Amino acid sequence: MTIKKKDLKEGKVFSIQVGHFGYVLAQLRDNCRMDVFDNLRNEDEWKEENLNEAKIMFTIVVAEHRLLKLFDSDVTSVVTPNTRKRELIALTMSSSIRKSTNLPALSLVKHTEVYDPSNIEMLIESLEPEFHKDILYSYEYIGMVGQPEKIRDRVVTYFSSRINWDKQKSVFYPELSLPPKGYKKKVWSDE
């Protein structure tokens, strides 16, 4: 079955072929978000898969209409879609420039339940790689991704190296080493 633009709606679940590794699932969520799950299978068979119990590999902001080449099949009718609340803390581009690289810094921000990019709480204005390494490793940059191969490449890299990393963060922080293999996300706290 060919997936068409009209199929790309909030709540829909699609499989993604991940090279020779097999298949994983992705779900379109509200506000142009997409969850990609760490639920690798050899075959594109998903009957009774409950995405509320599946580990989320990453959640990114996507240009949905450009992702047709990413998806292999629509499996919405045979799985239980994810209904967990989305992560409200994320990385966004800062207005400050880092002196060491002359590149923009990333900020740590908290969104409201109803997504509004102009209604955020600034948690840390300008992240520095030495001091904020765990934050940079643990939270997603919310710049929009519209290239299917970038997403597929990230998933393939994860299964080949067990490193979950958005290469966009390396553009902002070229001096930051990749997280170690199997890195466990640290939850930010201001306490």
PDB file of N, CA and C in Angstrom, residues 89-98 104-111 120-128 132 135-136 139-142 169 172-173 188:
ATOM      1  N   ILE A  89      10.368  19.655  27.843  1.00  0.00           N
ATOM      2  CA  ILE A  89      11.680  20.304  27.894  1.00  0.00           C
ATOM      3  C   ILE A  89      12.448  19.933  26.628  1.00  0.00           C
ATOM      4  N   ALA A  90      13.051  20.950  26.015  1.00  0.00           N
ATOM      5  CA  ALA A  90      13.755  20.724  24.750  1.00  0.00           C
ATOM      6  C   ALA A  90      14.872  21.755  24.579  1.00  0.00           C
ATOM      7  N   LEU A  91      15.651  21.544  23.531  1.00  0.00           N
ATOM      8  CA  LEU A  91      16.705  22.477  23.155  1.00  0.00           C
ATOM      9  C   LEU A  91      16.215  23.319  21.987  1.00  0.00           C
ATOM     10  N   THR A  92      16.529  24.599  22.028  1.00  0.00           N
ATOM     11  CA  THR A  92      16.195  25.489  20.920  1.00  0.00           C
ATOM     12  C   THR A  92      17.376  26.422  20.668  1.00  0.00           C
ATOM     13  N   MET A  93      17.436  27.012  19.488  1.00  0.00           N
ATOM     14  CA  MET A  93      18.545  27.899  19.170  1.00  0.00           C
ATOM     15  C   MET A  93      18.451  29.171  20.002  1.00  0.00           C
ATOM     16  N   SER A  94      19.559  29.542  20.580  1.00  0.00           N
ATOM     17  CA  SER A  94      19.639  30.735  21.414  1.00  0.00           C
ATOM     18  C   SER A  94      19.945  31.952  20.555  1.00  0.00           C
ATOM     19  N   SER A  95      19.667  33.116  21.081  1.00  0.00           N
ATOM     20  CA  SER A  95      20.042  34.355  20.389  1.00  0.00           C
ATOM     21  C   SER A  95      21.497  34.712  20.672  1.00  0.00           C
ATOM     22  N   SER A  96      22.124  34.035  21.634  1.00  0.00           N
ATOM     23  CA  SER A  96      23.521  34.351  21.965  1.00  0.00           C
ATOM     24  C   SER A  96      24.486  33.530  21.107  1.00  0.00           C
ATOM     25  N   ILE A  97      25.613  34.140  20.828  1.00  0.00           N
ATOM     26  CA  ILE A  97      26.676  33.511  20.031  1.00  0.00           C
ATOM     27  C   ILE A  97      27.788  33.081  20.975  1.00  0.00           C
ATOM     28  N   ARG A  98      28.249  31.846  20.791  1.00  0.00           N
ATOM     29  CA  ARG A  98      29.345  31.338  21.625  1.00  0.00           C
ATOM     30  C   ARG A  98      30.668  31.899  21.109  1.00  0.00           C
ATOM     31  N   PRO A 104      25.827  30.013  17.073  1.00  0.00           N
ATOM     32  CA  PRO A 104      24.774  30.182  18.088  1.00  0.00           C
ATOM     33  C   PRO A 104      24.846  29.062  19.120  1.00  0.00           C
ATOM     34  N   ALA A 105      24.471  29.396  20.326  1.00  0.00           N
ATOM     35  CA  ALA A 105      24.354  28.394  21.387  1.00  0.00           C
ATOM     36  C   ALA A 105      22.956  27.791  21.318  1.00  0.00           C
ATOM     37  N   LEU A 106      22.761  26.725  22.057  1.00  0.00           N
ATOM     38  CA  LEU A 106      21.429  26.179  22.253  1.00  0.00           C
ATOM     39  C   LEU A 106      20.972  26.548  23.655  1.00  0.00           C
ATOM     40  N   SER A 107      19.660  26.708  23.803  1.00  0.00           N
ATOM     41  CA  SER A 107      19.049  27.004  25.097  1.00  0.00           C
ATOM     42  C   SER A 107      18.208  25.816  25.516  1.00  0.00           C
ATOM     43  N   LEU A 108      18.042  25.663  26.823  1.00  0.00           N
ATOM     44  CA  LEU A 108      17.122  24.671  27.366  1.00  0.00           C
ATOM     45  C   LEU A 108      15.847  25.412  27.731  1.00  0.00           C
ATOM     46  N   VAL A 109      14.713  24.955  27.167  1.00  0.00           N
ATOM     47  CA  VAL A 109      13.439  25.630  27.381  1.00  0.00           C
ATOM     48  C   VAL A 109      12.368  24.625  27.790  1.00  0.00           C
ATOM     49  N   LYS A 110      11.322  25.156  28.404  1.00  0.00           N
ATOM     50  CA  LYS A 110      10.169  24.330  28.754  1.00  0.00           C
ATOM     51  C   LYS A 110       8.944  24.905  28.061  1.00  0.00           C
ATOM     52  N   HIS A 111       8.236  24.033  27.335  1.00  0.00           N
ATOM     53  CA  HIS A 111       7.017  24.427  26.637  1.00  0.00           C
ATOM     54  C   HIS A 111       5.808  24.190  27.525  1.00  0.00           C
ATOM     55  N   ILE A 120       7.259  30.092  26.035  1.00  0.00           N
ATOM     56  CA  ILE A 120       8.180  29.124  26.633  1.00  0.00           C
ATOM     57  C   ILE A 120       8.787  29.707  27.905  1.00  0.00           C
ATOM     58  N   GLU A 121       9.221  28.810  28.753  1.00  0.00           N
ATOM     59  CA  GLU A 121       9.960  29.209  29.940  1.00  0.00           C
ATOM     60  C   GLU A 121      11.431  28.927  29.668  1.00  0.00           C
ATOM     61  N   MET A 122      12.259  29.946  29.773  1.00  0.00           N
ATOM     62  CA  MET A 122      13.697  29.777  29.567  1.00  0.00           C
ATOM     63  C   MET A 122      14.292  29.152  30.818  1.00  0.00           C
ATOM     64  N   LEU A 123      14.897  27.990  30.677  1.00  0.00           N
ATOM     65  CA  LEU A 123      15.526  27.325  31.813  1.00  0.00           C
ATOM     66  C   LEU A 123      17.012  27.643  31.874  1.00  0.00           C
ATOM     67  N   ILE A 124      17.700  27.546  30.720  1.00  0.00           N
ATOM     68  CA  ILE A 124      19.109  27.936  30.625  1.00  0.00           C
ATOM     69  C   ILE A 124      19.284  28.608  29.270  1.00  0.00           C
ATOM     70  N   GLU A 125      19.726  29.840  29.272  1.00  0.00           N
ATOM     71  CA  GLU A 125      19.823  30.635  28.045  1.00  0.00           C
ATOM     72  C   GLU A 125      20.878  30.130  27.068  1.00  0.00           C
ATOM     73  N   SER A 126      22.062  29.842  27.559  1.00  0.00           N
ATOM     74  CA  SER A 126      23.165  29.483  26.664  1.00  0.00           C
ATOM     75  C   SER A 126      23.925  28.291  27.243  1.00  0.00           C
ATOM     76  N   LEU A 127      23.769  27.153  26.597  1.00  0.00           N
ATOM     77  CA  LEU A 127      24.417  25.927  27.086  1.00  0.00           C
ATOM     78  C   LEU A 127      25.880  25.880  26.660  1.00  0.00           C
ATOM     79  N   GLU A 128      26.731  25.487  27.594  1.00  0.00           N
ATOM     80  CA  GLU A 128      28.153  25.314  27.309  1.00  0.00           C
ATOM     81  C   GLU A 128      28.472  23.823  27.354  1.00  0.00           C
ATOM     82  N   HIS A 132      27.313  21.715  30.515  1.00  0.00           N
ATOM     83  CA  HIS A 132      25.948  21.242  30.223  1.00  0.00           C
ATOM     84  C   HIS A 132      25.933  20.014  29.308  1.00  0.00           C
ATOM     85  N   ILE A 135      22.881  17.734  29.540  1.00  0.00           N
ATOM     86  CA  ILE A 135      21.673  18.336  28.967  1.00  0.00           C
ATOM     87  C   ILE A 135      21.708  18.203  27.452  1.00  0.00           C
ATOM     88  N   LEU A 136      22.844  18.494  26.848  1.00  0.00           N
ATOM     89  CA  LEU A 136      22.974  18.381  25.392  1.00  0.00           C
ATOM     90  C   LEU A 136      22.806  16.925  24.932  1.00  0.00           C
ATOM     91  N   TYR A 139      18.520  15.922  25.794  1.00  0.00           N
ATOM     92  CA  TYR A 139      17.324  16.563  25.257  1.00  0.00           C
ATOM     93  C   TYR A 139      17.451  16.795  23.756  1.00  0.00           C
ATOM     94  N   GLU A 140      16.295  16.806  23.098  1.00  0.00           N
ATOM     95  CA  GLU A 140      16.248  16.942  21.649  1.00  0.00           C
ATOM     96  C   GLU A 140      16.216  18.403  21.231  1.00  0.00           C
ATOM     97  N   TYR A 141      16.926  18.679  20.157  1.00  0.00           N
ATOM     98  CA  TYR A 141      16.869  19.984  19.509  1.00  0.00           C
ATOM     99  C   TYR A 141      15.572  20.019  18.695  1.00  0.00           C
ATOM    100  N   ILE A 142      14.798  21.096  18.819  1.00  0.00           N
ATOM    101  CA  ILE A 142      13.494  21.123  18.177  1.00  0.00           C
ATOM    102  C   ILE A 142      13.480  21.888  16.857  1.00  0.00           C
ATOM    103  N   LYS A 169      23.031  18.762  16.569  1.00  0.00           N
ATOM    104  CA  LYS A 169      23.677  19.297  17.770  1.00  0.00           C
ATOM    105  C   LYS A 169      25.189  19.419  17.574  1.00  0.00           C
ATOM    106  N   PHE A 172      26.140  22.836  16.103  1.00  0.00           N
ATOM    107  CA  PHE A 172      26.230  23.921  17.087  1.00  0.00           C
ATOM    108  C   PHE A 172      27.409  23.735  18.037  1.00  0.00           C
ATOM    109  N   TYR A 173      27.759  22.478  18.319  1.00  0.00           N
ATOM    110  CA  TYR A 173      28.820  22.168  19.286  1.00  0.00           C
ATOM    111  C   TYR A 173      29.812  21.179  18.662  1.00  0.00           C
ATOM    112  N   TRP A 188      16.642  16.701  33.665  1.00  0.00           N
ATOM    113  CA  TRP A 188      17.072  18.007  34.159  1.00  0.00           C
ATOM    114  C   TRP A 188      16.241  18.408  35.378  1.00  0.00           C
TER     115      TRP A 188
END
